[in-house]
Amino acid sequence: MGDMATLFETGRFVQSSGPGGTGDETEAADEAAEEVRRRLAAEAGDVEAKSVLGSMLLRRGDLDGAEPHLRAATAAGDRAAANNLGVLLHQRGYADEAAGWWRIAAVAGSAAAAHALGRHFRERGDEPAAEYWLRQSAEQGHVLGAYALADLLEHRGDTAAERWMRMAAERGHREAAYRLARALDRRAARETGGDGEQRSAADEAEQWYRQAAARGHRRAALHLGAILERRGELKEAGRWYLTSAKDGEARAACALGFLLRDAGDTESAAVWWLRAAQDGDGNAANALGALHAERGEHQTAERWYRAAMDAGDDNGAYNLGLLCAAQGRTQQAEQWYRRAAYAGHREAANALAILLLQSGDRTGAEPWFSKAAEAGSVDAAFNLGILYAGRGADEEALRWYERAASAGHAEAALQVGMARLRDGDEQEAERHLRCAAGAGSAEAAYRLAALLDARRPPEPAHELGEPAHEKTECEEWYERAAGQGHRRAQVRVGMLAAARGDVVEAARWYRAAAEAGSRNGAFNLGLLLAREGSEPEAALWWTRAADAGHGRAALRLALVCARRGELSEGQRWADRAVTLGPTEVARRAARLRDALREELSA
């Protein structure tokens, strides 16, 4: 006889109700009628009826009613009844007797019994026997047998596990589909054979996640949502996160909260974070803490950060440290940073080191910077570089700057570039300066421009009608730095614009630099205004430059005063120019001062 439906095979006892709310009643009536028919047939000696009736009573939980029918059918050679008798005895707690009946059914060809027997042996630690029977079940196409065999082989690190996991997944086993996807995901992460192979494994993993998620696997829905989010398909990602979150997956609720926050819906985000945090998700508790901290609700924020710690999330202690530091509670901040740092939180270690450094404890700060840097904190590596540079240990400082620069730290790349420039290694200097400038460092953009500017050949003579000047790469970098507020770059861009004859553009950049405090910008703006006939305004900018220590501006003011006949004022500015220098300016200012002195004494 063929196998009948068994408890292990179906896992389902009641069919879903139909529309209108009467499905359960109809189904119950049909089942009752079927039971009556089977009971009459069984009483008439029908072996199959006894087997089916026993199975029905077993599914219903009527073990006492099911057992005599199953035993009678088993005695008549029905292998499905033998399997189900094993299930019944297993439920009663007679595992060894159950195994005996499963063995009889399995030898007779029952794949379900072979699966149950394999599970029995595995629970007792007899893996060879478990593998034998699970393989018998799997080779007959039994889905649960294939999955259990794959699980056993995977536990032993046997590569054949994937074959059976794939078989179970292809036949609809959702946990097998999920685990196959996870294995493919891990393969894609460590794949070194090329982007094509990585992409193939990742694509296949996504398909299995999708299949498992469609069958209601909440963790598969979570991973599918994460894949889609990384790809920028936020709407579909949100749908899968929502599906997973509704099924009780706290991580999906947390991820959905972040998705909603990024979309600007912080109220809905808070609802999902609350749900996840109440289910023990530390990340969600931290997110709630940050939300309340932004609103100035510090006590509520602290409560959620503590909840994150209770959930085992070290970020909770770190965030408590940040919260206390922002409120000026330095001692408490240090305690929380320490707690997180001792737990291995690298950014907490870096923050603790900064706090100790600010309090003057350089000796205490250094080990924490080192610990954070060794754990991968880019900021800590940069801070170590600053620490060593302050001691004059330039080689050690450079080593840490290089480490931070290799991880993309712009200011560290700038420091490495400047060090290479001092060493005369322009090629390496340029490489690091480009990295820093590209990452947004205005100083790096300026220094890169200056480096390229120094290599630029002299401008060739231009034929009549040709443009007098075309922008070079160095000018583009000067402009980038100038646009970020770098004063020396603004002066340089102004000079380049003036060389092109673009007086308006030159004046704009000189003025921006001068108003930001650049004495060279103020001096050059004065020169430009003087050439345009605005000497009174030029004198104002020269005065600002001279007051800031610009010798040439002081000399210009002395000349202006001399032309106006303001000899005493001219002598005063000439004295100032002599003091400020540089040498050539001081020499000329001294001659002018002596001439004005003779004129005054005449």
Coordinates of C-alpha atoms in Angstrom, one line a residue:
M1 CA 0.0 0.0 0.0
G2 CA 1.1 3.6 -0.6
D3 CA 1.9 6.1 2.2
M4 CA -1.0 8.0 3.6
A5 CA -0.8 11.5 4.9
T6 CA 1.2 11.6 8.1
L7 CA 1.7 14.0 11.0
F8 CA 5.4 14.5 10.0
E9 CA 4.6 15.1 6.4
T10 CA 1.9 17.6 6.5
G11 CA 2.2 19.6 9.7
R12 CA -1.3 20.8 9.0
F13 CA -4.4 19.6 10.8
V14 CA -7.2 22.0 9.6
Q15 CA -7.8 23.4 6.1
S16 CA -8.3 27.1 5.7
S17 CA -11.9 28.3 5.8
G18 CA -13.6 29.5 2.7
P19 CA -15.3 32.8 2.1
G20 CA -18.3 33.8 4.1
G21 CA -17.1 32.4 7.4
T22 CA -18.8 29.0 6.9
G23 CA -15.8 27.0 5.7
D24 CA -14.9 25.6 9.1
E25 CA -18.4 24.3 9.7
T26 CA -18.6 22.8 6.3
E27 CA -15.2 21.2 6.6
A28 CA -16.0 19.8 10.1
A29 CA -19.2 18.3 8.7
D30 CA -17.3 16.7 5.8
E31 CA -14.6 15.4 8.1
A32 CA -17.2 13.9 10.4
A33 CA -19.0 12.2 7.5
E34 CA -15.7 10.9 6.2
E35 CA -14.8 9.6 9.7
V36 CA -18.1 7.7 9.9
R37 CA -17.6 6.1 6.5
R38 CA -14.0 5.1 7.4
R39 CA -15.2 3.7 10.8
L40 CA -17.9 1.6 9.1
A41 CA -15.3 0.3 6.6
A42 CA -12.8 -0.4 9.3
E43 CA -15.3 -2.4 11.3
A44 CA -16.0 -4.4 8.2
G45 CA -12.2 -5.3 8.1
D46 CA -10.9 -2.8 5.5
V47 CA -7.2 -2.3 6.3
E48 CA -6.8 1.0 4.4
A49 CA -9.8 2.4 6.3
K50 CA -8.3 1.4 9.6
S51 CA -5.0 3.1 8.6
V52 CA -6.8 6.3 7.5
L53 CA -9.1 6.4 10.5
G54 CA -6.2 6.0 12.9
S55 CA -4.4 8.8 11.1
M56 CA -7.4 11.1 11.4
L57 CA -7.8 10.4 15.1
L58 CA -4.0 10.9 15.6
R59 CA -4.2 14.3 13.9
R60 CA -7.1 15.2 16.1
G61 CA -5.1 14.3 19.2
D62 CA -7.2 11.2 20.1
L63 CA -4.3 8.9 20.8
D64 CA -6.4 6.3 22.7
G65 CA -8.9 6.1 19.8
A66 CA -6.2 6.0 17.1
E67 CA -3.9 3.3 18.6
P68 CA -6.1 0.2 18.1
H69 CA -6.9 1.1 14.5
L70 CA -3.2 1.8 13.7
R71 CA -2.0 -1.4 15.4
A72 CA -4.6 -3.4 13.5
A73 CA -3.6 -1.9 10.1
T74 CA 0.1 -2.3 11.0
A75 CA -0.4 -6.0 11.7
A76 CA -2.0 -6.3 8.3
G77 CA 1.1 -4.9 6.7
D78 CA 0.2 -1.2 6.1
R79 CA 3.4 0.7 6.2
A80 CA 1.7 4.1 6.6
A81 CA 0.0 2.8 9.7
A82 CA 3.3 1.5 11.0
N83 CA 4.8 5.0 10.5
N84 CA 1.9 6.7 12.2
L85 CA 1.9 4.2 15.1
G86 CA 5.5 5.2 15.6
V87 CA 4.4 8.9 15.7
L88 CA 1.8 8.0 18.3
L89 CA 4.2 6.1 20.5
H90 CA 6.7 8.9 20.2
Q91 CA 4.1 11.4 21.4
R92 CA 3.3 9.1 24.3
G93 CA 7.0 9.1 25.2
Y94 CA 7.9 5.5 24.1
A95 CA 10.7 6.6 21.8
D96 CA 12.4 3.2 21.4
E97 CA 9.2 1.4 20.6
A98 CA 8.3 4.1 18.1
A99 CA 11.7 3.6 16.5
G100 CA 10.9 -0.1 16.1
W101 CA 7.7 0.6 14.2
W102 CA 9.4 3.3 12.1
R103 CA 12.1 0.8 11.2
I104 CA 9.5 -1.7 10.0
A105 CA 7.8 1.0 7.9
A106 CA 11.1 2.3 6.6
V107 CA 12.3 -1.2 5.5
A108 CA 8.9 -1.6 3.8
G109 CA 9.8 1.6 1.8
S110 CA 8.2 4.4 3.8
A111 CA 10.2 7.6 3.2
A112 CA 8.4 9.4 6.0
A113 CA 9.3 6.6 8.5
A114 CA 12.9 6.6 7.3
H115 CA 13.0 10.4 8.0
A116 CA 11.5 9.9 11.5
L117 CA 13.9 7.1 12.2
G118 CA 16.8 9.2 11.1
R119 CA 15.7 12.0 13.4
H120 CA 15.4 9.6 16.2
F121 CA 19.0 8.4 15.8
R122 CA 20.3 11.9 15.5
E123 CA 18.6 13.0 18.7
R124 CA 20.5 10.1 20.4
G125 CA 23.9 11.1 18.9
D126 CA 24.1 8.1 16.5
E127 CA 25.1 10.1 13.4
P128 CA 26.1 7.2 11.2
A129 CA 22.7 5.5 11.7
A130 CA 20.9 8.9 11.4
E131 CA 22.7 9.6 8.1
Y132 CA 21.8 6.2 6.7
W133 CA 18.1 6.5 7.3
L134 CA 17.9 10.2 6.4
R135 CA 19.7 9.4 3.1
Q136 CA 17.1 6.6 2.5
S137 CA 14.3 9.1 3.0
A138 CA 16.0 11.9 0.9
E139 CA 16.8 9.6 -2.0
Q140 CA 13.1 8.7 -2.2
G141 CA 12.3 12.4 -2.7
H142 CA 11.0 13.1 0.8
V143 CA 11.4 16.8 1.4
L144 CA 11.8 16.7 5.2
G145 CA 14.3 13.8 4.8
A146 CA 16.3 15.9 2.3
Y147 CA 16.3 18.9 4.6
A148 CA 17.3 16.8 7.7
L149 CA 20.1 15.1 5.8
A150 CA 21.4 18.5 4.6
D151 CA 21.3 19.8 8.2
L152 CA 23.3 16.8 9.4
L153 CA 25.9 17.1 6.6
E154 CA 26.2 20.9 7.1
H155 CA 26.8 20.4 10.8
R156 CA 29.7 18.1 9.9
G157 CA 31.0 20.6 7.2
D158 CA 30.3 18.2 4.4
T159 CA 30.0 20.0 1.0
A160 CA 27.3 17.6 -0.1
A161 CA 24.9 19.4 2.2
E162 CA 24.1 22.0 -0.4
R163 CA 22.8 19.4 -2.9
W164 CA 20.2 18.1 -0.4
M165 CA 19.4 21.6 0.9
R166 CA 18.8 22.7 -2.7
M167 CA 16.6 19.6 -3.3
A168 CA 14.4 20.4 -0.3
A169 CA 14.2 24.1 -1.3
E170 CA 13.2 23.2 -4.8
R171 CA 10.4 21.1 -3.4
G172 CA 9.0 24.0 -1.3
H173 CA 10.8 23.7 2.1
R174 CA 11.0 27.3 3.1
E175 CA 13.7 26.9 5.8
A176 CA 15.8 25.0 3.3
A177 CA 15.3 27.9 0.8
Y178 CA 16.4 30.4 3.5
R179 CA 19.4 28.4 4.6
L180 CA 20.5 27.8 1.0
A181 CA 20.2 31.6 0.4
R182 CA 22.4 32.2 3.5
A183 CA 25.1 29.8 2.3
L184 CA 25.1 31.5 -1.1
D185 CA 25.3 34.9 0.5
R186 CA 28.4 33.8 2.5
R187 CA 29.9 32.4 -0.7
A188 CA 29.3 35.7 -2.5
A189 CA 31.0 37.6 0.4
R190 CA 34.2 35.6 0.3
E191 CA 34.3 34.9 -3.4
T192 CA 37.6 36.0 -5.0
G193 CA 37.1 34.5 -8.4
G194 CA 35.8 37.7 -9.9
D195 CA 32.7 39.9 -9.9
G196 CA 30.8 37.6 -12.2
E197 CA 31.0 34.7 -9.8
Q198 CA 30.1 37.0 -6.9
R199 CA 27.1 38.4 -8.8
S200 CA 25.9 34.9 -9.7
A201 CA 25.9 33.7 -6.1
A202 CA 24.3 36.9 -4.8
D203 CA 21.6 36.8 -7.5
E204 CA 20.8 33.1 -6.7
A205 CA 20.8 33.9 -3.0
E206 CA 18.2 36.7 -3.6
Q207 CA 15.9 34.3 -5.5
W208 CA 16.0 31.8 -2.7
Y209 CA 15.3 34.5 -0.1
R210 CA 12.4 35.6 -2.3
Q211 CA 11.0 32.1 -2.4
A212 CA 11.3 31.6 1.3
A213 CA 9.9 35.0 2.1
A214 CA 6.9 34.3 -0.2
R215 CA 6.2 31.2 1.9
G216 CA 6.1 33.3 5.1
H217 CA 9.7 33.0 6.3
R218 CA 10.2 36.2 8.3
R219 CA 14.0 36.1 8.4
A220 CA 14.2 35.6 4.6
A221 CA 11.9 38.6 4.2
L222 CA 14.3 40.6 6.4
H223 CA 17.3 39.7 4.3
L224 CA 15.4 40.3 1.1
G225 CA 14.5 43.7 2.3
A226 CA 18.1 44.5 3.2
I227 CA 19.2 43.4 -0.3
L228 CA 16.6 45.6 -2.0
E229 CA 17.4 48.6 0.3
R230 CA 21.1 48.4 -0.6
R231 CA 20.1 48.4 -4.2
G232 CA 18.0 51.5 -3.7
E233 CA 14.6 49.7 -4.3
L234 CA 13.2 51.2 -1.1
K235 CA 9.5 50.7 -1.8
E236 CA 9.8 47.0 -2.2
A237 CA 12.3 46.8 0.6
G238 CA 9.8 48.4 2.9
R239 CA 7.1 45.9 1.9
W240 CA 9.3 43.0 2.8
Y241 CA 10.4 44.6 6.1
L242 CA 6.7 45.2 6.9
T243 CA 5.8 41.6 6.1
S244 CA 8.7 40.4 8.4
A245 CA 7.9 42.9 11.1
K246 CA 4.3 41.9 11.2
D247 CA 5.4 38.3 11.7
G248 CA 7.3 39.3 14.8
E249 CA 10.9 39.9 13.5
A250 CA 12.2 42.7 15.6
R251 CA 15.2 43.4 13.3
A252 CA 12.8 44.0 10.4
A253 CA 10.7 46.4 12.5
C254 CA 13.9 48.3 13.4
A255 CA 15.0 48.4 9.7
L256 CA 11.6 49.6 8.7
G257 CA 11.8 52.3 11.2
F258 CA 15.1 53.6 9.7
L259 CA 13.6 53.4 6.2
L260 CA 10.6 55.5 7.4
R261 CA 12.9 58.0 9.2
D262 CA 15.0 58.5 6.0
A263 CA 11.7 59.2 4.2
G264 CA 10.9 61.9 6.7
D265 CA 8.2 60.0 8.6
T266 CA 9.7 60.0 12.1
E267 CA 6.4 59.4 13.8
S268 CA 5.8 56.1 12.0
A269 CA 9.5 55.2 12.5
A270 CA 9.1 55.7 16.2
V271 CA 6.1 53.3 16.3
W272 CA 8.2 50.5 14.7
W273 CA 11.3 51.2 16.7
L274 CA 9.1 51.0 19.9
R275 CA 7.7 47.7 18.7
A276 CA 11.2 46.3 18.0
A277 CA 12.7 47.7 21.2
Q278 CA 9.9 46.1 23.3
D279 CA 10.9 42.8 21.6
G280 CA 14.5 43.3 22.8
D281 CA 16.2 44.9 19.8
G282 CA 19.0 47.1 21.1
N283 CA 19.5 48.9 17.8
A284 CA 15.9 50.1 17.9
A285 CA 16.2 51.2 21.5
N286 CA 19.3 53.2 20.5
A287 CA 17.3 54.8 17.7
L288 CA 14.5 55.8 20.0
G289 CA 17.1 57.2 22.4
A290 CA 18.6 59.3 19.6
L291 CA 15.2 60.5 18.5
H292 CA 14.3 61.7 22.1
A293 CA 17.8 63.2 22.5
E294 CA 17.2 65.3 19.3
R295 CA 14.0 66.5 20.8
G296 CA 15.7 67.5 24.0
E297 CA 13.9 64.8 26.0
H298 CA 17.1 63.7 27.8
Q299 CA 15.5 61.6 30.5
T300 CA 13.5 59.5 28.0
A301 CA 16.6 59.2 25.8
E302 CA 18.6 57.9 28.7
R303 CA 15.9 55.4 29.5
W304 CA 16.1 54.0 26.0
Y305 CA 19.9 53.9 25.9
R306 CA 19.8 51.9 29.1
A307 CA 17.2 49.6 27.5
A308 CA 19.7 49.1 24.6
M309 CA 22.4 48.1 27.1
D310 CA 20.1 45.7 28.8
A311 CA 19.5 44.1 25.4
G312 CA 23.3 43.6 25.1
D313 CA 24.0 46.5 22.7
D314 CA 27.2 48.3 23.7
N315 CA 26.1 51.3 21.6
G316 CA 23.8 52.1 24.5
A317 CA 26.7 52.9 26.8
Y318 CA 28.5 54.8 24.1
N319 CA 25.4 56.9 23.4
L320 CA 24.9 57.5 27.1
G321 CA 28.5 58.8 27.1
L322 CA 27.7 61.2 24.2
L323 CA 24.5 62.3 26.0
C324 CA 26.3 63.1 29.2
A325 CA 29.2 64.8 27.4
A326 CA 26.8 67.1 25.5
Q327 CA 25.3 68.1 28.9
G328 CA 28.7 68.8 30.4
R329 CA 28.5 65.8 32.7
T330 CA 32.1 64.9 32.0
Q331 CA 32.6 62.4 34.9
Q332 CA 29.5 60.4 34.0
A333 CA 30.4 60.5 30.3
E334 CA 33.8 59.1 31.1
Q335 CA 32.2 56.2 33.0
W336 CA 29.9 55.3 30.2
Y337 CA 32.7 55.6 27.6
R338 CA 34.8 53.3 29.7
R339 CA 32.0 50.7 30.0
A340 CA 31.5 50.6 26.2
A341 CA 35.3 50.7 25.6
Y342 CA 36.0 47.8 27.9
A343 CA 33.3 45.9 26.0
G344 CA 35.3 46.5 22.8
H345 CA 33.4 49.5 21.4
R346 CA 36.2 51.2 19.3
E347 CA 34.5 54.7 19.0
A348 CA 33.9 54.7 22.7
A349 CA 37.6 54.0 23.2
N350 CA 38.4 57.0 20.9
A351 CA 35.9 59.3 22.7
L352 CA 37.3 58.2 26.1
A353 CA 40.9 59.0 24.9
I354 CA 39.8 62.4 23.7
L355 CA 38.1 63.1 27.0
L356 CA 41.3 62.1 28.9
L357 CA 43.4 64.2 26.6
Q358 CA 41.2 67.3 27.2
S359 CA 41.6 66.8 30.9
G360 CA 45.4 66.8 30.5
D361 CA 45.9 63.0 30.9
R362 CA 48.0 62.3 27.8
T363 CA 49.4 59.1 29.4
G364 CA 45.9 57.7 30.0
A365 CA 44.7 58.7 26.6
E366 CA 47.3 57.0 24.5
P367 CA 46.4 53.4 25.3
W368 CA 42.8 54.0 24.5
F369 CA 43.7 55.7 21.2
S370 CA 45.9 52.7 20.4
K371 CA 43.1 50.2 21.3
A372 CA 40.6 52.0 19.2
A373 CA 42.9 52.3 16.2
E374 CA 43.9 48.7 16.4
A375 CA 40.2 47.8 16.4
G376 CA 39.8 49.8 13.2
S377 CA 38.8 53.3 14.3
V378 CA 40.0 55.7 11.6
D379 CA 39.6 58.7 13.8
A380 CA 41.6 57.1 16.5
A381 CA 44.4 56.4 14.1
F382 CA 44.4 60.0 13.0
N383 CA 44.4 61.2 16.6
L384 CA 47.4 58.9 17.4
G385 CA 49.2 60.6 14.5
I386 CA 48.5 64.0 16.1
L387 CA 49.6 62.7 19.5
Y388 CA 52.9 61.4 18.2
A389 CA 53.5 64.5 16.0
G390 CA 53.1 66.7 19.1
R391 CA 55.9 64.7 20.7
G392 CA 58.2 65.1 17.7
A393 CA 57.9 61.4 16.9
D394 CA 57.3 62.1 13.2
E395 CA 57.9 58.6 11.8
E396 CA 55.4 57.1 14.3
A397 CA 53.0 59.9 13.5
L398 CA 53.3 59.3 9.8
R399 CA 52.7 55.6 10.2
W400 CA 49.3 56.3 11.9
Y401 CA 48.5 59.1 9.4
E402 CA 49.1 56.6 6.6
R403 CA 46.9 54.0 8.2
A404 CA 44.0 56.5 8.6
A405 CA 44.6 57.9 5.1
S406 CA 44.3 54.4 3.6
A407 CA 40.9 54.1 5.2
G408 CA 39.8 57.4 3.6
H409 CA 40.5 60.0 6.3
A410 CA 40.9 63.3 4.4
E411 CA 42.9 65.2 7.0
A412 CA 45.2 62.2 7.5
A413 CA 45.8 62.0 3.7
L414 CA 46.7 65.7 3.8
Q415 CA 49.2 65.2 6.6
V416 CA 50.8 62.3 4.6
G417 CA 50.9 64.5 1.5
M418 CA 52.6 67.3 3.3
A419 CA 55.1 64.9 4.8
R420 CA 55.9 63.5 1.4
L421 CA 56.3 67.1 0.1
R422 CA 58.9 67.8 2.8
D423 CA 60.7 64.6 1.8
G424 CA 60.7 65.7 -1.8
D425 CA 58.6 62.8 -3.0
E426 CA 56.2 64.8 -5.2
Q427 CA 54.6 61.8 -6.8
E428 CA 53.4 60.3 -3.5
A429 CA 52.6 63.8 -2.2
E430 CA 50.3 64.4 -5.2
R431 CA 48.6 61.0 -4.8
H432 CA 47.7 61.7 -1.1
L433 CA 46.8 65.3 -1.8
R434 CA 44.4 64.2 -4.5
C435 CA 42.8 61.8 -2.1
A436 CA 42.4 64.4 0.6
A437 CA 41.2 67.1 -1.8
G438 CA 38.7 64.7 -3.4
A439 CA 37.3 63.9 0.0
G440 CA 36.7 67.6 0.7
S441 CA 39.8 69.0 2.3
A442 CA 40.2 72.6 1.3
E443 CA 43.8 72.8 2.5
A444 CA 44.6 69.7 0.4
A445 CA 43.0 71.2 -2.7
Y446 CA 45.0 74.4 -2.2
R447 CA 48.3 72.5 -1.7
L448 CA 47.6 70.2 -4.7
A449 CA 46.9 73.3 -6.8
A450 CA 50.2 74.9 -5.6
L451 CA 52.1 71.7 -6.4
L452 CA 50.6 71.6 -10.0
D453 CA 51.1 75.4 -10.3
A454 CA 54.8 75.0 -9.6
R455 CA 55.2 72.5 -12.4
R456 CA 53.2 74.6 -14.9
P457 CA 55.4 75.8 -17.9
P458 CA 55.5 79.5 -18.7
E459 CA 52.5 80.8 -20.7
P460 CA 53.3 80.8 -24.4
A461 CA 52.8 84.0 -26.5
H462 CA 49.4 84.2 -27.9
E463 CA 48.4 85.2 -31.4
L464 CA 46.1 88.1 -31.8
G465 CA 42.5 87.0 -31.3
E466 CA 43.3 83.9 -29.3
P467 CA 42.2 83.7 -25.6
A468 CA 44.8 85.1 -23.4
H469 CA 44.4 82.3 -20.8
E470 CA 42.6 79.0 -20.4
K471 CA 41.9 77.4 -17.1
T472 CA 44.3 74.7 -16.0
E473 CA 43.8 71.8 -13.6
C474 CA 45.6 73.7 -10.9
E475 CA 43.3 76.7 -11.3
E476 CA 40.3 74.3 -10.9
W477 CA 41.7 73.0 -7.6
Y478 CA 42.4 76.6 -6.4
E479 CA 38.7 77.4 -7.2
R480 CA 37.5 74.4 -5.4
A481 CA 39.5 75.4 -2.3
A482 CA 38.4 79.0 -2.7
G483 CA 34.8 77.9 -2.9
Q484 CA 35.3 76.2 0.5
G485 CA 36.5 79.4 2.1
H486 CA 40.2 78.9 1.9
R487 CA 41.6 82.4 2.0
R488 CA 45.0 81.9 0.3
A489 CA 43.2 80.0 -2.5
Q490 CA 40.8 82.9 -2.8
V491 CA 43.7 85.3 -3.2
R492 CA 45.3 83.0 -5.8
V493 CA 42.1 82.7 -7.8
G494 CA 41.8 86.4 -7.7
M495 CA 45.3 86.8 -9.0
L496 CA 44.6 84.3 -11.9
A497 CA 41.4 86.2 -12.8
A498 CA 43.3 89.5 -12.8
A499 CA 45.9 87.9 -15.1
R500 CA 43.0 87.1 -17.5
G501 CA 41.8 90.7 -17.3
D502 CA 38.6 89.7 -15.4
V503 CA 38.7 92.5 -12.9
V504 CA 35.2 91.9 -11.6
E505 CA 36.0 88.2 -10.8
A506 CA 39.3 89.2 -9.3
A507 CA 37.7 91.8 -7.0
R508 CA 35.1 89.3 -5.9
W509 CA 37.7 86.8 -4.7
Y510 CA 40.0 89.4 -3.2
R511 CA 37.0 90.9 -1.3
A512 CA 35.9 87.4 0.0
A513 CA 39.5 86.7 1.3
A514 CA 39.9 90.2 2.8
E515 CA 36.6 90.0 4.6
A516 CA 37.6 86.6 6.0
G517 CA 40.8 88.3 7.5
S518 CA 43.3 87.7 4.7
R519 CA 45.8 90.6 4.7
N520 CA 47.1 89.6 1.2
G521 CA 43.5 89.7 0.0
A522 CA 43.0 93.2 1.4
F523 CA 46.2 94.4 -0.1
N524 CA 45.5 93.0 -3.6
L525 CA 41.9 94.4 -3.5
G526 CA 43.4 97.8 -2.7
L527 CA 45.8 97.5 -5.7
L528 CA 42.9 96.6 -8.0
L529 CA 40.7 99.5 -6.7
A530 CA 43.6 101.9 -7.0
R531 CA 44.1 100.9 -10.7
E532 CA 40.4 101.4 -11.3
G533 CA 40.7 104.9 -9.8
S534 CA 39.2 104.2 -6.4
E535 CA 42.2 105.2 -4.3
P536 CA 40.2 106.3 -1.2
E537 CA 38.5 102.8 -0.9
A538 CA 41.9 101.2 -1.8
A539 CA 43.4 103.1 1.2
L540 CA 40.8 101.6 3.5
W541 CA 41.8 98.0 2.5
W542 CA 45.5 98.8 2.7
T543 CA 44.9 100.2 6.2
R544 CA 43.2 96.9 7.2
A545 CA 46.1 94.9 5.6
A546 CA 48.8 97.1 7.3
D547 CA 47.0 96.8 10.7
A548 CA 47.2 93.0 10.2
G549 CA 51.0 93.2 9.6
H550 CA 51.3 93.6 5.8
G551 CA 54.5 95.7 5.2
R552 CA 53.8 96.5 1.5
A553 CA 50.3 97.8 2.4
A554 CA 52.0 100.1 5.0
L555 CA 54.4 101.4 2.3
R556 CA 51.6 102.1 -0.1
L557 CA 49.8 104.1 2.6
A558 CA 53.0 106.0 3.3
L559 CA 53.2 106.9 -0.5
V560 CA 49.6 107.9 -0.6
C561 CA 50.0 110.2 2.4
A562 CA 53.2 111.7 0.9
R563 CA 51.3 112.5 -2.3
R564 CA 48.6 114.1 -0.3
G565 CA 51.1 116.2 1.7
E566 CA 50.2 114.4 4.9
L567 CA 53.9 114.1 5.8
S568 CA 53.5 113.1 9.5
E569 CA 51.0 110.4 8.7
G570 CA 53.2 109.3 5.8
Q571 CA 56.2 109.1 8.1
R572 CA 54.2 107.0 10.6
W573 CA 53.2 104.4 7.9
A574 CA 56.8 104.4 6.6
D575 CA 58.1 103.6 10.1
R576 CA 55.5 100.8 10.3
A577 CA 56.6 99.4 6.9
V578 CA 60.2 99.4 8.0
T579 CA 59.2 97.4 11.1
L580 CA 57.0 94.9 9.1
G581 CA 59.4 94.3 6.1
P582 CA 60.3 92.2 4.2
T583 CA 63.8 93.4 3.5
E584 CA 63.2 95.2 0.1
V585 CA 60.1 96.9 1.5
A586 CA 61.9 98.0 4.6
R587 CA 64.7 99.4 2.5
R588 CA 62.3 101.5 0.4
A589 CA 60.3 102.5 3.4
A590 CA 63.4 103.7 5.2
R591 CA 64.4 105.9 2.2
L592 CA 60.9 107.3 2.1
R593 CA 60.8 107.9 5.8
D594 CA 64.2 109.8 5.7
A595 CA 62.9 111.9 2.8
L596 CA 59.7 112.8 4.7
R597 CA 61.7 113.6 7.8
E598 CA 64.0 116.0 5.8
E599 CA 60.9 117.6 4.3
L600 CA 59.4 118.1 7.7
S601 CA 62.6 119.6 9.2
A602 CA 63.1 122.0 6.2

